[in-house]
mmCIF file of C-alpha atoms in Angstrom:
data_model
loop_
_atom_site.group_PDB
_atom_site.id
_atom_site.type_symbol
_atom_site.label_atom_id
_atom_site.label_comp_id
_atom_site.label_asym_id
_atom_site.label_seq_id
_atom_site.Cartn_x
_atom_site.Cartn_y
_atom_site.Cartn_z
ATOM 1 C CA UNK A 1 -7.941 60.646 -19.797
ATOM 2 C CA UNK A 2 -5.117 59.796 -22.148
ATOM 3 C CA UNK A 3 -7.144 58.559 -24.935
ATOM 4 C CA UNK A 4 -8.978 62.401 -24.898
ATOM 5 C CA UNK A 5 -5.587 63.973 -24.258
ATOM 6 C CA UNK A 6 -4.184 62.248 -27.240
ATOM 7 C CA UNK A 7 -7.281 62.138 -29.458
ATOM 8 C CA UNK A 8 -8.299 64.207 -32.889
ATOM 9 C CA UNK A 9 -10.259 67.497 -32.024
ATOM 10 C CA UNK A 10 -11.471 69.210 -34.102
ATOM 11 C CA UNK A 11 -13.470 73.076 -34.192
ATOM 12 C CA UNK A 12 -16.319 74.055 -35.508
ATOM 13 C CA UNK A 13 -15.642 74.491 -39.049
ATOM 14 C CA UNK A 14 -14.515 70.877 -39.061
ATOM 15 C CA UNK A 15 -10.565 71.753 -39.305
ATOM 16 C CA UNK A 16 -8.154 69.567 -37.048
ATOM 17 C CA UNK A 17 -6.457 70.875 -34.423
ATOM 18 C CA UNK A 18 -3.204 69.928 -33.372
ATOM 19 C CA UNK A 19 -2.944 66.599 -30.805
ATOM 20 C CA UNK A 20 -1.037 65.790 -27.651
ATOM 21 C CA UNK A 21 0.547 62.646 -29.381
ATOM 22 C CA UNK A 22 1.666 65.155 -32.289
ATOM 23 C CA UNK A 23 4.388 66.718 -29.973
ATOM 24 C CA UNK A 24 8.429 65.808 -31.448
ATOM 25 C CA UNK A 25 9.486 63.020 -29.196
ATOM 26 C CA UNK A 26 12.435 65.224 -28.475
ATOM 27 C CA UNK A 27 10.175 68.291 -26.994
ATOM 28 C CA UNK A 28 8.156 65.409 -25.098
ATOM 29 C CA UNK A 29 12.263 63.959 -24.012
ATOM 30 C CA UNK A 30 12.852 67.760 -22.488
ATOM 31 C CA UNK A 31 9.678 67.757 -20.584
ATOM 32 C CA UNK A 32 10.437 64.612 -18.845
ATOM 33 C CA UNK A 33 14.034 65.399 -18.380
ATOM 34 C CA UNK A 34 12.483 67.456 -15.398
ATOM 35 C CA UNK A 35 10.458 64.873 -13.490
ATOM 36 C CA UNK A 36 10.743 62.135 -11.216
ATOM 37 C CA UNK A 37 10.984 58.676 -12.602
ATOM 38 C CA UNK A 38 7.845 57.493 -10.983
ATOM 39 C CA UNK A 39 6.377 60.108 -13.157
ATOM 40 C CA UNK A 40 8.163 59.604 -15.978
ATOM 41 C CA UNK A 41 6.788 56.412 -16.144
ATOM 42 C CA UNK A 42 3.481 56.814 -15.575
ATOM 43 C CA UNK A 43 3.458 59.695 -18.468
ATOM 44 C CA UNK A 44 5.351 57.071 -20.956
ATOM 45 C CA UNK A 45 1.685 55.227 -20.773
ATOM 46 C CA UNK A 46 -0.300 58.588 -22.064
ATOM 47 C CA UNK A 47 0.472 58.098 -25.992
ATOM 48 C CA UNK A 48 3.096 56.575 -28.349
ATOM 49 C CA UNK A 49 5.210 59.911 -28.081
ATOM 50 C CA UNK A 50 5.321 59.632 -24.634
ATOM 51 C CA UNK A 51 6.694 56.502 -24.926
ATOM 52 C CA UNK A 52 9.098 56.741 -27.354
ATOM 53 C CA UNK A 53 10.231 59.609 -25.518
ATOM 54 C CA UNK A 54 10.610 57.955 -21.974
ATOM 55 C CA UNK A 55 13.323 55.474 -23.603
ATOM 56 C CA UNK A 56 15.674 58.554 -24.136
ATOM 57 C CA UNK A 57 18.919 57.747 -22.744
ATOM 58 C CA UNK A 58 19.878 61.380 -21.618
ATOM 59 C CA UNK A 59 16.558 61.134 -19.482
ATOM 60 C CA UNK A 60 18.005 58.090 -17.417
ATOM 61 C CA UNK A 61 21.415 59.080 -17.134
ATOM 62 C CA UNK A 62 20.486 62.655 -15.771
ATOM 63 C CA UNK A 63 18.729 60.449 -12.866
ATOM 64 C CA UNK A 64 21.288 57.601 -12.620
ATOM 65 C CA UNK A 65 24.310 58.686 -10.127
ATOM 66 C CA UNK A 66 27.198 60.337 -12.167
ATOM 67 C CA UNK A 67 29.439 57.384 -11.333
ATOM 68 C CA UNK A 68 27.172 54.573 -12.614
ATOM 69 C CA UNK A 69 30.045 53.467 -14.434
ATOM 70 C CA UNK A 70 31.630 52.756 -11.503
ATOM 71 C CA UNK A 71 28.862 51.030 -10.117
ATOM 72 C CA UNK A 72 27.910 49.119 -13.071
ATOM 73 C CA UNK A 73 31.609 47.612 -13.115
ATOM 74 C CA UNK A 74 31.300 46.869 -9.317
ATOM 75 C CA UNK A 75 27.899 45.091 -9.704
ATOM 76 C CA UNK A 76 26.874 43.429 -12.577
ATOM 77 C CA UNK A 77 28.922 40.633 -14.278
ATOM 78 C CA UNK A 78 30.221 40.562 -17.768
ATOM 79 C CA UNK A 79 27.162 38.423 -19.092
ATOM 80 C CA UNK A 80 24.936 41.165 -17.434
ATOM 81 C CA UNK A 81 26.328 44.070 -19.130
ATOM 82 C CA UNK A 82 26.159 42.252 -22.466
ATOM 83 C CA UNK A 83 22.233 42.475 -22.318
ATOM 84 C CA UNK A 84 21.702 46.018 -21.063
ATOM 85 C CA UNK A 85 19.892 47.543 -23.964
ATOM 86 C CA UNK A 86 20.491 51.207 -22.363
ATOM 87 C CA UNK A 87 20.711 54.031 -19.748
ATOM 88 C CA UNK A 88 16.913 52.886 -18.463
ATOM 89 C CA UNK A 89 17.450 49.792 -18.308
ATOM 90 C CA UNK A 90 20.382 50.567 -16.204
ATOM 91 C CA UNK A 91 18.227 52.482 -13.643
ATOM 92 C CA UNK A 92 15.304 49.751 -13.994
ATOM 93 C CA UNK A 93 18.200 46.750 -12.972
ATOM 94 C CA UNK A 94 19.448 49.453 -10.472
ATOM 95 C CA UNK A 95 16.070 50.135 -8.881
ATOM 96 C CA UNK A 96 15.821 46.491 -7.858
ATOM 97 C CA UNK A 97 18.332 44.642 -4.895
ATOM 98 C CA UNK A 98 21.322 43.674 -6.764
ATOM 99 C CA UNK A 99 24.046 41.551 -4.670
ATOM 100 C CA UNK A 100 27.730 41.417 -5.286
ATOM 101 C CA UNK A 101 30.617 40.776 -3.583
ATOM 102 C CA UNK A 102 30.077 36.987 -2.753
ATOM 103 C CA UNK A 103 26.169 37.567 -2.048
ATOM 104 C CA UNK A 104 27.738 39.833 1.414
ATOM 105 C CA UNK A 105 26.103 43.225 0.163
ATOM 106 C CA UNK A 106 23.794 44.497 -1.336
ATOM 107 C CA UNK A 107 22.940 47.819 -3.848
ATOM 108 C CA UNK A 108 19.600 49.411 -4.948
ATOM 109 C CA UNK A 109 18.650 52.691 -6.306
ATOM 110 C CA UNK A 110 16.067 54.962 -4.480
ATOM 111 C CA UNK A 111 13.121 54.839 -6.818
ATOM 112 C CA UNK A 112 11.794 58.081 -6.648
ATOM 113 C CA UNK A 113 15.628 60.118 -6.025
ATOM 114 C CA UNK A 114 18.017 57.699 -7.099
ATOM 115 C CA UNK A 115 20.177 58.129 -4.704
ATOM 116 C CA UNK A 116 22.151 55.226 -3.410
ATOM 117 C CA UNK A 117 21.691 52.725 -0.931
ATOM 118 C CA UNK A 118 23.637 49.493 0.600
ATOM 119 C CA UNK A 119 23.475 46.620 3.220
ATOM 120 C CA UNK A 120 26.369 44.434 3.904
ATOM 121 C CA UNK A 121 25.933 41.706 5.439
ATOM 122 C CA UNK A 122 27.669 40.378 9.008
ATOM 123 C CA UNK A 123 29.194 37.386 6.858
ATOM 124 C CA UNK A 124 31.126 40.823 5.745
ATOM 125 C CA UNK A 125 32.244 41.802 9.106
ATOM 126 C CA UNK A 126 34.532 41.338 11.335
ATOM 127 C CA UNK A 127 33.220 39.816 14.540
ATOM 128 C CA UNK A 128 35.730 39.434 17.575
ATOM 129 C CA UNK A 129 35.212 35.024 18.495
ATOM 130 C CA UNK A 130 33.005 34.292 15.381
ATOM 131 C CA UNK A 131 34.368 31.095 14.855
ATOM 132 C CA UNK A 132 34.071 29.842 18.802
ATOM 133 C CA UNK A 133 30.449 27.918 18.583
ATOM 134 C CA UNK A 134 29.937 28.656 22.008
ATOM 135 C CA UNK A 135 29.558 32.314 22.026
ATOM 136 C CA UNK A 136 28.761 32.791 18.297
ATOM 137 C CA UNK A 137 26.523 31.370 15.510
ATOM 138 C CA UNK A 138 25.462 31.995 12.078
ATOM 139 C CA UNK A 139 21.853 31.342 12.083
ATOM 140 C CA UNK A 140 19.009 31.123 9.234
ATOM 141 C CA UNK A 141 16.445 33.488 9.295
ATOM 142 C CA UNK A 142 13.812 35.092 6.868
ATOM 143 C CA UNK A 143 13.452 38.473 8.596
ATOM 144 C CA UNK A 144 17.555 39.329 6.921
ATOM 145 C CA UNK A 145 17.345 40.383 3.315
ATOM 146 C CA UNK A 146 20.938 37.722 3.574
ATOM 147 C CA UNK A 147 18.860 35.299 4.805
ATOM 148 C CA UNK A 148 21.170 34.867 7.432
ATOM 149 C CA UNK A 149 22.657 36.623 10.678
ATOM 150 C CA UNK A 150 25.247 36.479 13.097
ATOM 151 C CA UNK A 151 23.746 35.627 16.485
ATOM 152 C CA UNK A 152 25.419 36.283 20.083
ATOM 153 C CA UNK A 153 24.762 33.810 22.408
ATOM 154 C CA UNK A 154 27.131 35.122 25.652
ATOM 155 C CA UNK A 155 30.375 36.706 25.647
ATOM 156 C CA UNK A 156 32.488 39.139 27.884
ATOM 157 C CA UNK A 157 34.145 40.982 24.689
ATOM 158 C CA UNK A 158 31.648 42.271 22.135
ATOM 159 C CA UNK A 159 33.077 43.959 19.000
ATOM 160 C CA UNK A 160 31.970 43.952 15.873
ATOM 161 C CA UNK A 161 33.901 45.939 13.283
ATOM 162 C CA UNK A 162 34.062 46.349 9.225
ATOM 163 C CA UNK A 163 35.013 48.700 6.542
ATOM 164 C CA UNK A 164 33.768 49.312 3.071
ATOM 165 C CA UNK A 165 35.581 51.060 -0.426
ATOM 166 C CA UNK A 166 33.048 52.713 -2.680
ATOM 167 C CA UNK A 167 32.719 55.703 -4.768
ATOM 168 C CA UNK A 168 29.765 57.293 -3.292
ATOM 169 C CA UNK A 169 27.379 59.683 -5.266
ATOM 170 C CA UNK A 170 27.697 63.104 -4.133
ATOM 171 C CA UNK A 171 25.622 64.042 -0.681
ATOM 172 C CA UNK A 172 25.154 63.257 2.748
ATOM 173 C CA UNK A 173 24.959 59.665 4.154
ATOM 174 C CA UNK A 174 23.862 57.783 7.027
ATOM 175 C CA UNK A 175 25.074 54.814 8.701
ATOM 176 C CA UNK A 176 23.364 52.215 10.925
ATOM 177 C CA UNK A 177 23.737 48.575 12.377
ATOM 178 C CA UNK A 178 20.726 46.865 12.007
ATOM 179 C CA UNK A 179 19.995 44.290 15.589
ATOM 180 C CA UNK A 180 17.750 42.287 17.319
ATOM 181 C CA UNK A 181 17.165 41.331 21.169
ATOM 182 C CA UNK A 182 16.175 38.264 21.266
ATOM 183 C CA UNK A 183 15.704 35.394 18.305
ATOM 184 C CA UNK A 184 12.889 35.130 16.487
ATOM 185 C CA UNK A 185 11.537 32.404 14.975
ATOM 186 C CA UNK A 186 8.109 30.854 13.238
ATOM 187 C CA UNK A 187 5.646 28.975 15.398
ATOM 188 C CA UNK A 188 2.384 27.315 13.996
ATOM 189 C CA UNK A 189 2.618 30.418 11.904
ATOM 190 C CA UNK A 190 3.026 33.053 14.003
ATOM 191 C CA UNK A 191 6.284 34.898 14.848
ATOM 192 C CA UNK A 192 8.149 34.626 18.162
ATOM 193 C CA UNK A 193 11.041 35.713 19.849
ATOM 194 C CA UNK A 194 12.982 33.623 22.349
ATOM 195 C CA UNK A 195 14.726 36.035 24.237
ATOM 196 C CA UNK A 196 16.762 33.069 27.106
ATOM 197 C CA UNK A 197 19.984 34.279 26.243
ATOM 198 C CA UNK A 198 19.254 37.997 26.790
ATOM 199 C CA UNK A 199 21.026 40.198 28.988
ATOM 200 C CA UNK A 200 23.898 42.496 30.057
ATOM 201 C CA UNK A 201 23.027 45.478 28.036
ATOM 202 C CA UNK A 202 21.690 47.285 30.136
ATOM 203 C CA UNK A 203 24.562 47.806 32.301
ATOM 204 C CA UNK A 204 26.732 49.552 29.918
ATOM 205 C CA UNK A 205 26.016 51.376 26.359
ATOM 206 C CA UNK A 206 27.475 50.162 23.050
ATOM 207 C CA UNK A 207 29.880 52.519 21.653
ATOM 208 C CA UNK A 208 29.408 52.858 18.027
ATOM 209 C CA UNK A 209 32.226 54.398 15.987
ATOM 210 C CA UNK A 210 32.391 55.535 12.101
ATOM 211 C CA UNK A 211 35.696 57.678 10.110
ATOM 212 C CA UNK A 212 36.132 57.844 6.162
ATOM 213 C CA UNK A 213 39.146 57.986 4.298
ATOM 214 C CA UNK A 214 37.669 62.026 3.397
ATOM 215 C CA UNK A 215 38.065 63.195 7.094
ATOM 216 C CA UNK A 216 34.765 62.593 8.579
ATOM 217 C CA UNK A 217 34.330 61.084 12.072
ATOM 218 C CA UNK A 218 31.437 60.438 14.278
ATOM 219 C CA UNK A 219 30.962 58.577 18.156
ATOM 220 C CA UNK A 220 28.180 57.712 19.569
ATOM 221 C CA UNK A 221 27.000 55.517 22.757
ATOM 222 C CA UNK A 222 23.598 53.493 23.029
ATOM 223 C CA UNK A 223 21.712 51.000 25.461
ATOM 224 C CA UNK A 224 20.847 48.398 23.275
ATOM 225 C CA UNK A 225 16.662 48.038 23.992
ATOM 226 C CA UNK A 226 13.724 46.777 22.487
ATOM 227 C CA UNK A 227 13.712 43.224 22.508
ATOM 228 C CA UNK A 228 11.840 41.459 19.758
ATOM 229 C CA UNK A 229 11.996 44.109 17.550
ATOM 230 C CA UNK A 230 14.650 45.062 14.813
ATOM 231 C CA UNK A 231 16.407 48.225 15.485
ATOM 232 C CA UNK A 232 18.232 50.296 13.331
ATOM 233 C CA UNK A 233 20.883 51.701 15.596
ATOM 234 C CA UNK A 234 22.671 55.008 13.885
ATOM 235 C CA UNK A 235 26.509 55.593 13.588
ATOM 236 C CA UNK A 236 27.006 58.678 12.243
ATOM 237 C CA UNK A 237 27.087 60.490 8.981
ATOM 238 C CA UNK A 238 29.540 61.322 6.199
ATOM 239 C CA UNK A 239 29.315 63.880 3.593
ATOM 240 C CA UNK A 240 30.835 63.123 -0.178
ATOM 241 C CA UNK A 241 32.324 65.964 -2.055
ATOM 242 C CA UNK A 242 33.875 64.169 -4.837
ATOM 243 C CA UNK A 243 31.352 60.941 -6.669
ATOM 244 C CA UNK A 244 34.627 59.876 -8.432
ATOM 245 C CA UNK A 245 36.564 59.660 -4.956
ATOM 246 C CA UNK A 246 36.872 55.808 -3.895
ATOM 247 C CA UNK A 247 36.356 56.667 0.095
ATOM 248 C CA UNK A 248 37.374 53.750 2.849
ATOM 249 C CA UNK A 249 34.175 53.331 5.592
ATOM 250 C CA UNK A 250 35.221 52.289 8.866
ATOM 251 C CA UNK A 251 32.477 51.133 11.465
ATOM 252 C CA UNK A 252 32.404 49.442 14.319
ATOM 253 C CA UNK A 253 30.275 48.755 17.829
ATOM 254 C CA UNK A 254 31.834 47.594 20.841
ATOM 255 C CA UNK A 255 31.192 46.888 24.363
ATOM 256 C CA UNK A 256 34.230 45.807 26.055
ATOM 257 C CA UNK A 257 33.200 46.215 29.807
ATOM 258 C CA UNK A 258 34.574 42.765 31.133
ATOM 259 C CA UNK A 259 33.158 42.998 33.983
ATOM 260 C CA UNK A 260 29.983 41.255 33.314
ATOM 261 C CA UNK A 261 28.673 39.057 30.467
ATOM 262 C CA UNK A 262 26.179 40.306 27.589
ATOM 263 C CA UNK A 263 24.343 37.791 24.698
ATOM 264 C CA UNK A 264 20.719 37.304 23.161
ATOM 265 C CA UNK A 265 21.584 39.693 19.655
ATOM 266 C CA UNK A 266 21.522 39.149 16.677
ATOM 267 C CA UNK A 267 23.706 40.709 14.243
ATOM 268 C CA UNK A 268 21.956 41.568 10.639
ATOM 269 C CA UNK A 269 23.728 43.694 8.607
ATOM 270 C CA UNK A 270 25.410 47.679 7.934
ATOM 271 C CA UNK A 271 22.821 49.977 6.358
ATOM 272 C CA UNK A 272 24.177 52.901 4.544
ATOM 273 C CA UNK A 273 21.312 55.184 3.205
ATOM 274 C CA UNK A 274 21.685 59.092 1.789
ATOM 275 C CA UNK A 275 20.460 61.183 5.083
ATOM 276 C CA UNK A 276 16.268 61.667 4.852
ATOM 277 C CA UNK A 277 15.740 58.756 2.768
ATOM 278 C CA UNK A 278 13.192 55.775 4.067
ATOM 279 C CA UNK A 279 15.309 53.000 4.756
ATOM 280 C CA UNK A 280 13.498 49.914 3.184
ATOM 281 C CA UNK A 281 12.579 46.926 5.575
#
């Protein structure tokens, strides 16, 4: 289809008409300003105007978030901004999981909205008894994009709390723990969960808790279910009015009942994600 679209034609006296490929790589730029980058892509494949076009750096930076400065600071190291060659290849590094902060979180672009999205890990929390081996343990595991989790084995005081400084794109975002009943593991290649140290949440909910520094606050209370299955367990939400605002994230779970003993979880990670977009596995 491309090689007709961008082919001579010519009438019936001979005479050459005008071709796709002879469109001004700035008329092509404006055209794709208005698409999505999956599009965008696919089009910079039709001819060599189409290409040279999709490199336009006003095209990527109308889709990057208007504080990719900001992010692009926050993210990348000095020998990484050295060899980006320009606003796409910003979005193209962007598009794929980039970790900072010690390897405890985690940023990626939205392909198809570029909106933002992060996961911070529960090496980044703050986890009431961590260090007591007999109620907590980090554990390795290749179902964590951190390759690693935080798991419960019994305790009478759960609470797990963080917080998180960021200059958000503008929008509306959701926030979720990410947890497993149960712990999984690989056996003569199939998956299993061992779920011995299981119990006490049915008794009470968790109460999960989430304010920014921009006024927003949200409670909510869950029975913890589902064992051998990761669950994505939602906050709340916070709106951003201001992209070049740095806004404080506070977030926490708890279940505090000391009246009875709860274990078997395993603590992944925080998931922030703008509201309606899929949340990756």
């Amino acid at each position: 289809m491309g090689a007709n679209l961008s082919g001579r034609v010519s009438d019936k006296e001979g005479l050459v008409q005008p071709r796709l490929g002879d469109l001004p790589e700035s008329c092509v730029a404006m055209v794709l300003m208005n698409m999505d980058p999956p599009e965008i892509c696919k089009l910079a494949r039709l001819n060599r105007a189409f290409r040279g076009a999709s490199s336009a750096d006003f095209i990527w930076e109308s889709k990057l978030p208007p504080n990719y400065r900001f992010i692009v600071d926050r993210v990348f190291d000095e020998t990484t901004k050295l060899k980006i060659s320009g606003k796409r290849d910003i979005y193209a590094r962007l598009c794929r999981s980039k970790s900072f902060d010690g390897g405890t979180k985690e940023i990626w672009l939205d392909k198809n909205k570029g909106g933002i999205c992060l996961s911070i890990s529960s090496k980044a929390l703050s986890i009431t008894g961590i260090d007591d081996r007999r109620y907590w343990n980090f554990i390795a595991i290749d179902e964590s994009r951190f390759q690693t989790v935080a798991y419960l084995q019994q305790t009478w005081w759960f609470e797990v709390s963080g917080e998180f400084d960021f200059q958000f794109p503008l929008g509306k975002y959701s926030l979720f723990f990410r947890l497993h009943l149960g712990r999984s593991s690989k056996r003569l290649g199939r998956r299993v969960c061992n779920s011995e140290h299981v119990h006490g949440w049915n008794k009470k909910p968790v109460r999960f808790e989430l304010s920014s520094s921009n006024g927003h606050h949200a409670v909510s209370q869950c029975y913890l279910d589902n064992p051998g299955n990761w669950v994505d367990y939602h906050v709340g939400d916070f709106v951003v009015d201001n992209p070049h605002a740095l806004i404080k994230i506070k977030y926490s779970m708890t279940q505090i009942d000391c009246t009875h003993t709860k274990g078997g979880v395993c603590v992944d990670s925080v998931l922030i994600y703008p509201s309606g977009v899929a949340k990756e596995p």
